Coordinates of C-alpha atoms and ligand atoms in Angstrom, one line a residue:
S1 CA 74.8 25.5 97.3
S2 CA 72.5 23.6 94.8
S3 CA 70.1 25.1 92.6
A4 CA 66.6 24.3 92.3
S5 CA 67.0 23.1 88.7
C6 CA 70.1 21.0 89.4
D7 CA 69.0 17.2 90.3
Y8 CA 72.3 15.8 91.7
H9 CA 70.9 12.5 92.4
G10 CA 69.0 12.2 89.2
F11 CA 72.1 12.9 87.4
L12 CA 74.0 10.1 89.1
Y13 CA 71.1 7.6 88.4
C14 CA 70.9 8.8 84.9
L15 CA 74.7 8.0 84.3
S16 CA 74.5 4.5 85.7
V17 CA 71.9 3.8 83.3
H18 CA 73.7 5.1 80.3
I19 CA 77.0 3.8 81.6
P20 CA 76.2 0.1 82.7
P21 CA 78.7 -2.6 83.9
P22 CA 80.9 -3.9 83.4
T23 CA 82.3 0.1 83.3
N24 CA 82.7 0.7 87.1
L25 CA 81.2 4.3 87.1
S26 CA 83.5 5.2 90.1
R27 CA 86.5 4.9 88.0
I28 CA 85.5 7.8 85.9
L29 CA 83.3 9.9 88.3
Y30 CA 84.9 11.8 91.3
S31 CA 82.6 14.1 93.6
P32 CA 84.1 16.3 96.2
E33 CA 84.0 13.4 98.7
S34 CA 85.9 10.8 96.4
P35 CA 89.9 11.0 97.7
D36 CA 91.1 11.5 94.0
Y37 CA 88.7 14.6 93.3
S38 CA 91.3 17.2 94.1
T39 CA 94.3 15.5 92.2
V40 CA 92.0 14.9 89.0
L41 CA 90.8 18.7 89.4
L42 CA 94.3 19.9 89.6
S43 CA 95.6 17.5 87.0
S44 CA 95.9 20.0 84.2
I45 CA 95.4 23.4 85.8
R46 CA 98.2 25.2 84.5
N47 CA 97.3 28.5 86.3
L48 CA 97.7 29.2 90.0
R49 CA 95.5 32.2 89.5
F50 CA 92.6 29.4 89.6
V51 CA 93.8 27.3 92.5
T52 CA 92.1 29.3 95.1
P53 CA 90.2 27.3 97.7
S54 CA 87.3 29.6 97.7
R55 CA 86.4 29.2 94.1
Q56 CA 83.4 27.2 93.0
K57 CA 84.1 23.7 92.5
P58 CA 82.6 21.1 90.0
Y59 CA 79.9 19.1 91.3
F60 CA 81.5 16.1 89.6
I61 CA 84.6 15.3 87.1
V62 CA 83.9 12.7 84.6
T63 CA 86.8 11.2 83.1
P64 CA 85.3 9.1 80.1
T65 CA 87.5 6.4 78.6
N66 CA 85.1 6.1 75.6
I67 CA 82.7 8.0 73.4
S68 CA 79.6 6.5 75.1
H69 CA 80.7 8.2 78.7
I70 CA 80.9 11.6 76.9
Q71 CA 77.6 11.0 75.4
A72 CA 76.0 10.0 78.6
S73 CA 77.4 13.0 80.4
V74 CA 75.7 15.3 77.9
I75 CA 72.2 13.5 78.0
C76 CA 72.3 13.3 81.7
G77 CA 73.9 16.8 82.3
R78 CA 71.1 18.4 80.2
K79 CA 68.4 16.4 81.5
H80 CA 69.2 17.2 85.1
G81 CA 70.4 20.8 84.8
L82 CA 74.0 20.4 85.1
P83 CA 76.2 22.1 82.4
I84 CA 79.2 21.0 81.3
R85 CA 82.9 22.6 81.1
V86 CA 84.9 20.6 78.6
R87 CA 88.7 20.0 79.3
S88 CA 91.2 18.6 77.0
G89 CA 94.7 20.0 77.9
G90 CA 93.2 22.7 80.8
H91 CA 95.5 25.4 79.1
D92 CA 92.9 27.9 78.7
Y93 CA 94.3 31.3 79.8
E94 CA 91.1 31.8 82.1
G95 CA 90.5 28.4 83.1
L96 CA 87.0 28.2 81.5
S97 CA 87.5 24.6 80.7
Y98 CA 87.3 23.9 84.6
R99 CA 85.7 26.9 86.3
S100 CA 82.6 28.8 86.1
E101 CA 81.9 32.4 87.3
D102 CA 78.3 32.2 86.6
G103 CA 77.3 30.5 90.2
R104 CA 75.5 27.6 88.6
P105 CA 76.3 24.1 89.7
F106 CA 78.5 22.5 86.9
I107 CA 80.5 19.4 86.0
I108 CA 83.6 18.9 84.2
V109 CA 84.0 16.5 81.6
D110 CA 87.8 15.7 81.2
L111 CA 89.2 14.2 78.2
A112 CA 92.7 13.0 79.4
N113 CA 91.8 9.7 78.8
I114 CA 90.6 10.0 75.6
R115 CA 94.0 10.7 73.7
S116 CA 95.0 8.1 71.1
V117 CA 96.7 9.1 68.1
D118 CA 96.8 7.2 64.9
V119 CA 99.2 8.2 62.1
D120 CA 98.6 7.1 58.5
P121 CA 102.1 7.9 57.1
T122 CA 101.1 6.8 53.5
K123 CA 98.3 9.0 53.3
A124 CA 99.7 11.6 55.1
T125 CA 97.0 11.9 57.8
A126 CA 96.3 11.2 61.3
W127 CA 93.3 10.8 63.7
V128 CA 94.1 12.3 67.0
Q129 CA 91.8 12.5 70.1
A130 CA 91.0 15.5 71.9
G131 CA 92.8 14.7 74.9
A132 CA 96.1 14.2 73.3
T133 CA 98.7 17.0 73.9
L134 CA 100.6 18.5 70.9
G135 CA 103.8 17.0 72.3
E136 CA 102.0 13.4 71.9
L137 CA 100.8 14.3 68.6
Y138 CA 104.3 15.8 67.3
Y139 CA 106.2 12.7 68.9
T140 CA 103.7 10.0 67.3
I141 CA 104.2 11.4 63.9
A142 CA 107.9 11.5 64.0
E143 CA 107.8 8.0 65.2
N144 CA 105.9 7.0 62.1
S145 CA 107.7 9.3 59.6
R146 CA 110.4 11.7 59.6
Q147 CA 109.2 13.3 56.4
L148 CA 105.9 14.5 58.2
G149 CA 104.8 17.4 60.6
F150 CA 102.0 19.1 61.8
P151 CA 101.9 23.0 62.1
A152 CA 100.8 23.6 65.4
G153 CA 101.7 25.4 68.9
I154 CA 104.9 25.6 70.4
C155 CA 104.3 24.3 73.9
P156 CA 103.9 20.7 74.1
T157 CA 101.6 20.3 77.0
V158 CA 98.8 22.3 75.0
G159 CA 95.8 19.9 74.4
V160 CA 94.8 19.3 71.0
G161 CA 91.1 19.6 72.0
G162 CA 91.0 23.3 72.9
H163 CA 94.0 24.4 70.7
L164 CA 92.8 23.2 67.2
T165 CA 89.2 24.6 67.7
G166 CA 90.5 28.1 68.5
G167 CA 93.1 28.3 65.9
G168 CA 96.3 27.1 66.8
F169 CA 99.8 28.7 65.7
G170 CA 103.2 27.9 65.8
T171 CA 106.7 27.7 64.0
M172 CA 105.1 26.5 60.6
L173 CA 102.2 28.8 60.4
R174 CA 103.8 31.1 57.3
K175 CA 104.2 28.0 55.4
Y176 CA 101.1 26.0 56.6
G177 CA 98.8 28.3 58.5
L178 CA 96.8 27.3 61.4
A179 CA 96.4 24.1 62.9
A180 CA 92.6 24.5 62.3
D181 CA 93.5 24.9 58.8
N182 CA 94.7 21.5 58.6
I183 CA 91.5 19.8 59.9
L184 CA 90.0 17.0 57.3
D185 CA 87.3 15.6 59.5
A186 CA 86.0 15.6 63.2
I187 CA 84.1 13.6 65.4
L188 CA 81.4 16.1 67.6
I189 CA 79.1 15.1 70.2
D190 CA 76.4 17.8 70.2
A191 CA 74.0 19.0 72.8
N192 CA 71.5 16.1 72.4
G193 CA 74.2 13.7 72.8
E194 CA 74.6 12.6 68.8
V195 CA 77.8 11.6 67.4
L196 CA 78.3 13.5 64.4
N197 CA 81.2 13.7 61.7
K198 CA 82.0 16.0 58.8
D199 CA 79.3 14.9 56.6
T200 CA 76.5 14.7 59.2
M201 CA 77.2 17.8 60.9
G202 CA 76.9 19.8 57.9
E203 CA 79.1 22.6 56.4
D204 CA 78.1 25.5 58.6
L205 CA 79.0 23.4 62.3
F206 CA 82.0 21.9 60.7
W207 CA 83.3 25.4 59.6
A208 CA 82.3 26.9 63.3
I209 CA 84.4 24.3 65.3
R210 CA 87.6 24.9 63.1
G211 CA 88.7 28.3 64.8
G212 CA 85.0 29.5 66.5
G213 CA 85.6 27.3 69.5
A214 CA 83.6 24.2 69.9
A215 CA 82.9 24.3 73.3
S216 CA 80.1 26.5 72.5
F217 CA 78.9 23.8 70.0
G218 CA 79.6 20.5 71.7
I219 CA 82.5 18.3 72.7
V220 CA 85.0 17.4 70.2
V221 CA 86.1 13.6 70.4
S222 CA 88.7 13.5 67.8
W223 CA 90.2 15.3 64.6
K224 CA 91.3 13.9 61.4
I225 CA 94.3 16.3 60.5
K226 CA 96.4 16.6 57.4
L227 CA 100.0 16.3 58.0
V228 CA 102.5 18.4 56.3
P229 CA 105.9 17.6 54.7
V230 CA 109.1 18.8 56.5
P231 CA 112.5 18.4 55.2
P232 CA 115.2 16.0 56.5
K233 CA 117.0 18.8 58.1
V234 CA 115.7 22.3 59.2
T235 CA 117.9 25.1 60.8
V236 CA 117.1 26.9 64.0
F237 CA 118.7 30.0 65.7
T238 CA 118.3 32.2 68.5
I239 CA 120.1 35.8 68.6
S240 CA 119.6 37.8 71.5
R241 CA 120.3 41.6 71.2
N242 CA 120.1 44.2 74.4
L243 CA 119.7 47.9 74.1
A244 CA 123.5 48.6 73.6
Q245 CA 123.2 46.0 70.5
G246 CA 120.4 48.2 68.9
A247 CA 117.6 46.0 69.8
V248 CA 115.0 48.9 69.6
D249 CA 116.0 49.5 66.0
L250 CA 115.9 45.7 65.2
V251 CA 112.7 45.2 66.7
T252 CA 111.2 48.2 64.7
K253 CA 112.8 46.7 61.5
W254 CA 111.6 43.2 62.0
Q255 CA 107.9 44.5 62.0
S256 CA 107.9 45.0 58.4
I257 CA 110.6 42.5 57.4
A258 CA 109.3 39.1 59.0
P259 CA 105.8 39.1 57.6
K260 CA 107.4 39.5 54.0
L261 CA 110.1 36.8 54.5
H262 CA 110.1 33.5 52.3
E263 CA 107.3 31.4 54.1
N264 CA 109.9 28.7 54.8
L265 CA 111.4 31.2 57.1
F266 CA 109.7 32.0 60.7
I267 CA 111.5 34.7 62.9
R268 CA 109.5 35.4 66.4
I269 CA 110.7 37.8 68.9
V270 CA 110.6 37.3 72.7
I271 CA 111.3 40.5 74.7
T272 CA 112.0 39.5 78.2
K273 CA 114.5 40.3 81.1
E274 CA 117.3 37.8 81.5
A275 CA 120.4 37.4 83.6
K276 CA 123.7 38.8 82.0
E277 CA 126.9 36.7 82.9
G278 CA 127.5 38.7 86.3
G279 CA 124.0 38.0 87.4
E280 CA 122.7 41.6 86.5
M281 CA 119.3 41.5 84.7
E282 CA 118.9 43.3 81.3
V283 CA 116.1 43.6 78.8
V284 CA 116.8 41.3 75.6
A285 CA 115.0 40.8 72.4
S286 CA 115.6 37.1 71.3
F287 CA 115.2 36.5 67.5
N288 CA 114.1 32.9 67.4
S289 CA 113.6 31.3 64.3
L290 CA 112.7 28.0 62.1
F291 CA 114.0 27.9 58.7
L292 CA 112.7 24.9 56.6
G293 CA 115.9 24.0 55.0
Q294 CA 119.5 23.9 55.6
C295 CA 121.9 26.9 57.0
E296 CA 123.5 27.5 53.7
E297 CA 120.5 28.7 52.2
L298 CA 119.3 30.6 55.3
L299 CA 122.5 32.5 55.3
Q300 CA 121.7 33.8 52.0
L301 CA 118.3 34.5 52.7
M302 CA 119.2 36.4 56.0
E303 CA 121.8 38.4 53.8
K304 CA 119.3 39.6 51.4
S305 CA 116.3 40.4 53.7
F306 CA 117.5 41.0 57.2
F307 CA 121.3 41.7 57.1
E308 CA 120.7 44.2 60.2
L309 CA 120.5 41.1 62.5
R310 CA 124.1 40.1 61.5
M311 CA 123.4 36.5 61.6
K312 CA 126.4 34.3 61.1
R313 CA 127.0 30.7 60.4
E314 CA 127.8 29.9 63.8
D315 CA 124.2 30.8 64.7
C316 CA 122.9 27.9 62.8
K317 CA 121.8 24.9 64.5
E318 CA 120.8 22.1 61.8
M319 CA 118.6 19.2 63.0
S320 CA 115.6 17.3 62.2
W321 CA 112.1 18.8 62.5
I322 CA 111.3 16.8 65.6
Q323 CA 114.6 18.1 67.2
S324 CA 113.4 21.5 66.4
V325 CA 110.1 21.1 68.2
L326 CA 112.1 20.2 71.2
Y327 CA 114.3 23.2 70.7
F328 CA 111.5 25.7 70.5
A329 CA 109.6 24.1 73.5
F330 CA 112.8 23.8 76.1
Y331 CA 115.5 25.9 74.4
T332 CA 117.4 22.9 73.9
N333 CA 117.1 19.5 72.0
R334 CA 119.7 17.7 73.9
I335 CA 117.2 15.8 75.7
P336 CA 115.2 12.8 74.9
L337 CA 112.4 13.2 72.5
E338 CA 110.3 11.3 75.1
D339 CA 110.1 14.5 77.2
L340 CA 107.3 15.6 74.8
L341 CA 105.4 13.1 76.3
D342 CA 105.3 14.6 79.7
R343 CA 101.9 16.0 80.2
G344 CA 103.2 18.1 83.4
T345 CA 100.9 17.4 86.4
K346 CA 100.8 20.2 88.9
P347 CA 100.4 24.2 88.4
E348 CA 103.6 25.9 89.0
R349 CA 102.9 29.7 88.3
F350 CA 100.5 32.5 88.2
F351 CA 99.9 33.9 84.6
K352 CA 97.9 36.7 82.9
A353 CA 97.9 37.5 79.1
K354 CA 96.5 39.7 76.7
S355 CA 97.0 39.8 72.8
D356 CA 97.0 42.1 69.8
F357 CA 97.3 42.1 65.9
V358 CA 99.5 44.7 64.6
Q359 CA 98.8 46.2 61.1
E360 CA 101.4 48.9 61.0
P361 CA 104.6 48.9 62.6
V362 CA 104.7 50.4 65.9
P363 CA 107.1 53.5 66.0
S364 CA 110.6 53.0 67.4
F365 CA 110.1 55.7 70.2
L366 CA 107.2 53.4 71.7
W367 CA 109.6 50.3 71.6
G368 CA 112.0 52.7 73.3
R369 CA 109.6 53.5 76.1
I370 CA 108.5 49.7 76.2
W371 CA 111.8 48.8 76.9
G372 CA 111.6 51.1 80.1
R373 CA 108.4 49.1 81.2
F374 CA 110.4 45.8 81.7
L375 CA 112.4 47.6 84.3
E376 CA 109.1 48.1 86.3
D377 CA 108.2 44.4 86.3
E378 CA 110.7 41.7 85.8
A379 CA 107.9 39.2 85.1
G380 CA 106.8 40.6 81.8
V381 CA 107.4 39.0 78.7
L382 CA 106.4 40.1 75.1
I383 CA 106.0 37.7 72.2
M384 CA 105.8 38.7 68.5
D385 CA 104.7 36.0 66.0
P386 CA 105.0 37.1 62.2
Y387 CA 102.1 36.3 60.0
G388 CA 102.2 36.7 56.1
G389 CA 102.8 34.0 53.8
T390 CA 100.3 31.3 53.6
M391 CA 98.3 33.4 56.1
N392 CA 97.6 35.8 53.5
N393 CA 96.1 33.1 51.0
F394 CA 93.0 32.6 53.2
S395 CA 90.0 35.0 53.2
D396 CA 88.9 36.5 56.5
S397 CA 85.8 34.4 56.4
A398 CA 87.4 30.9 55.3
T399 CA 87.4 29.9 58.8
P400 CA 86.0 31.7 61.9
F401 CA 89.6 32.9 62.6
P402 CA 89.7 36.4 60.9
H403 CA 93.1 37.8 61.6
R404 CA 94.8 37.0 57.9
Q405 CA 95.8 39.4 55.3
G406 CA 96.9 42.8 56.6
N407 CA 98.2 41.7 59.8
L408 CA 101.8 42.1 60.3
Y409 CA 102.2 40.1 63.5
N410 CA 100.3 38.8 66.8
L411 CA 101.5 40.4 69.8
Q412 CA 101.0 38.7 72.8
Y413 CA 101.6 40.5 76.6
F414 CA 102.4 37.7 79.2
V415 CA 103.2 38.1 82.8
E416 CA 104.2 35.2 85.0
W417 CA 105.0 35.0 88.5
R418 CA 105.6 32.6 91.4
E419 CA 104.8 34.6 94.8
N420 CA 101.5 34.1 96.4
G421 CA 99.5 37.0 97.6
T422 CA 97.7 40.0 96.5
V423 CA 100.6 42.5 96.3
P424 CA 102.3 40.6 93.6
Y425 CA 99.0 39.7 91.9
N426 CA 98.3 43.5 91.7
K427 CA 101.6 44.6 90.5
H428 CA 101.9 42.0 87.6
M429 CA 98.1 42.2 86.6
K430 CA 98.4 46.1 86.4
W431 CA 101.6 45.7 84.5
V432 CA 100.4 43.8 81.7
R433 CA 97.0 45.9 81.4
K434 CA 99.1 48.9 81.5
V435 CA 101.4 48.1 78.6
Y436 CA 98.3 46.9 76.7
K437 CA 96.7 50.1 77.2
E438 CA 100.1 51.9 76.1
M439 CA 99.9 50.1 72.8
S440 CA 96.4 50.8 71.9
P441 CA 97.0 53.7 69.4
Y442 CA 99.3 51.4 67.2
V443 CA 97.5 48.1 67.0
S444 CA 94.5 46.9 65.1
H445 CA 91.3 48.9 65.9
N446 CA 87.6 48.9 65.2
P447 CA 87.4 46.3 66.8
R448 CA 90.7 46.1 68.5
A449 CA 91.2 42.4 67.6
A450 CA 92.3 39.7 69.7
Y451 CA 93.0 36.0 69.3
M452 CA 90.5 33.7 71.0
N453 CA 93.2 30.9 72.1
Y454 CA 94.8 33.5 74.1
R455 CA 91.6 34.2 76.3
D456 CA 91.1 37.2 78.0
L457 CA 87.9 38.0 80.0
D458 CA 89.0 41.7 80.3
L459 CA 87.6 41.9 76.8
G460 CA 84.1 41.0 78.2
K461 CA 81.9 38.4 79.8
N462 CA 78.4 36.9 78.6
E463 CA 75.1 38.1 80.1
L464 CA 71.9 36.3 80.1
D465 CA 69.0 37.8 78.0
G466 CA 66.1 35.5 79.1
N467 CA 67.4 32.1 79.4
V468 CA 70.1 32.3 77.1
T469 CA 73.3 34.4 76.5
S470 CA 72.6 37.8 75.3
Y471 CA 73.9 38.5 71.4
S472 CA 74.2 42.0 71.7
K473 CA 76.3 42.0 75.0
A474 CA 78.4 39.1 73.5
K475 CA 79.3 41.3 70.6
V476 CA 81.6 43.3 73.0
W477 CA 84.1 40.5 73.1
G478 CA 83.1 38.4 70.1
L479 CA 83.9 40.8 67.4
R480 CA 87.4 41.3 68.7
Y481 CA 88.0 37.3 68.3
F482 CA 86.0 37.0 65.4
K483 CA 85.1 40.3 63.6
S484 CA 82.4 39.6 61.1
N485 CA 82.3 35.9 61.6
F486 CA 80.6 36.4 64.8
E487 CA 77.1 36.7 63.4
R488 CA 77.2 33.4 61.6
L489 CA 78.6 31.7 64.3
A490 CA 75.8 33.0 66.6
F491 CA 73.6 31.8 63.9
I492 CA 75.1 28.3 63.7
K493 CA 74.8 28.3 67.7
G494 CA 71.1 29.3 67.2
R495 CA 70.5 26.2 65.0
V496 CA 72.4 23.4 67.0
D497 CA 71.9 24.4 70.5
P498 CA 69.3 26.9 70.7
G499 CA 68.6 26.3 74.4
D500 CA 72.4 27.3 75.2
F501 CA 73.4 24.1 77.1
F502 CA 76.8 24.6 76.1
R503 CA 77.5 28.1 77.7
N504 CA 80.3 29.7 79.5
E505 CA 81.6 33.4 80.0
Q506 CA 82.9 33.7 76.4
S507 CA 80.6 31.2 74.5
I508 CA 78.8 32.1 71.4
P509 CA 75.3 33.4 71.9
P510 CA 72.4 31.4 69.9
L511 CA 70.9 33.9 67.3
L512 CA 67.6 32.7 66.0
P513 CA 66.5 33.7 62.5
Q514 CA 63.8 36.4 62.6
E515 CA 60.2 35.1 61.9
Ligands
LIG601 P1 91.5 23.5 77.6 O1 91.0 22.1 78.1 O2 91.8 24.6 78.8 O3 90.4 24.0 76.8 C1 90.3 25.4 76.0 C2 88.8 25.8 75.7 O4 88.7 25.0 74.6 C3 87.8 25.7 76.6 O5 86.7 26.6 76.5 C4 87.4 24.2 76.7 O6 86.2 24.3 77.2 C5 87.5 24.0 75.2 N1 87.4 22.7 75.1 C6 88.7 21.9 75.4 N2 88.5 20.7 74.8 C7 87.3 20.6 74.3 C8 86.8 19.7 73.2 N3 87.4 18.4 73.2 N4 85.7 19.9 72.8 C9 85.1 21.2 72.9 N5 85.7 22.0 73.4 C10 86.8 22.1 74.1 N6 98.1 28.7 71.6 C11 99.1 28.9 70.2 O7 98.3 29.4 69.1 N7 100.2 28.7 70.0 C12 101.0 28.5 71.1 O8 102.2 28.1 70.8 C13 100.6 28.4 72.4 N8 101.4 28.2 73.4 C14 100.8 27.9 74.7 C15 101.4 27.9 75.7 C16 101.0 27.9 77.0 C17 101.9 27.4 78.3 C18 99.6 28.1 77.2 C19 98.9 28.0 78.6 C20 98.7 28.4 76.2 C21 99.3 28.4 74.8 N9 98.6 28.5 73.6 C22 99.1 28.7 72.4 C23 97.2 28.8 73.7 C24 96.3 27.6 73.5 O9 96.3 27.3 72.2 C25 94.8 27.5 74.3 O10 95.0 27.9 75.5 C26 94.1 26.3 74.1 O11 92.8 26.6 73.9 C27 94.5 25.2 74.8 O12 93.7 24.1 74.5 P2 93.6 23.0 75.8 O13 92.7 22.0 75.5 O14 94.8 22.6 76.5 O15 92.7 23.9 76.7

């Protein structure tokens, strides 16, 4: 169904003018008639929930190979009424980088081919293009220097484009903060198709795209990032405890200990059902740690701060930082570093996630009850990432990401499954929402905060007010991700994209200054 305002042929003609030969347009433009359309569309979809045939599909997918192709897509899309979804790694939890729920025709600009990584080891900086994955970034850093790393997420197939613009955290966040805290410069294409950098976009817009989601403001082409020092040897461990081994008490204690540990020490918890040796399933809490130092020092720290976990020398695994990246991603480092370059090409599972920030320890009786919930659904996972350390040194408005001092940890509720059909779908969706509800008295409130990179449309979806997104309606979800930074983001949006070209189900609405 084509909308009156969308001019399909006009868009194609416009692109052919803006992208002249020798570029062969048919190599970077896919319509539903193109034989490769489905392959390109599916190439970075991670969630089978969004692979149903009935969904509205993009009119075109553009796969730019240089910056002028991105500019042309913006200029022509805007001129001919075709809004854009930008995709880098495709990991958006609600698929907003490649699908739309608003019924309007749209195109995808897929940056998978815009993905060079240039490391300058002497200056400890890098330029990384949006379509690169975290794995490609980590790999290239390690190729250039074993003394440098970058503090970003754990999963290597996550795209740099979406991840850095929403915050981005992993095993080094207590020492170096978010990925977004380590951005030095950016190349962004705005709603006019202009190419901007840090100086030409101005302080406000540069602030907004480092945590506020660039998809509301433009298309990020590349980031200049600050690399951080890593020691020649780091230590990792994974210690699993079941109910009989005191898991509930340990999880309860961890909540006040982990956010106060030395900033070189990160211990997350993953609670999930695992197969015992005999094949029987049991619920376990895995304490999964990266220490930026060696085993001897770690043992002393653990003895002093968290002896209850009874960590032993045998638990230590010393390795290089880049090996620890493999260890966290694949639970083994006995595989080639090149596995970090695997972008993964087909969606394999359905999933749904929700998130919370916890500011007071959740009482142990509730953990006991949550333990029981895992018996109702074998697909559930809880992931607890400790904050504190450097995260406390940022004010809540230093970046749009406001979850700093006072937050003990981020809690992610996750459910993943492989069986198709509405019965499993309903079961798993119900489970994750139920556990989330059960936690509500014990987590942050007014607002109950959430992490933007763990996108959750249950929190609310945009509605229009005239021709643009309604600010007052958007507050429902916006205050949860951004708290009091939401208003500033909306004013910046009002200045740089007042017509709301870059719009999605959870984009920042434009707010115009009162006359
Ligand atoms: P995708 O391409 O889907 O984009 C996400 C959003 O950003 C969309 O709104 C999109 O339009 C926009 N966008 C993408 N590229 C853009 C660009 N160049 N310019 C402007 N807007 C752009 N998070 C975390 O902090 N730590 C972690 O360890 C993990 N681990 C993890 C594992 C797995 C398996 C998944 C699926 C997700 C995570 N995440 C995570 C969450 C992840 O940070 C989040 O989904 C990112 O937005 C993904 O970025 P992509 O570029 O892959 O997504």
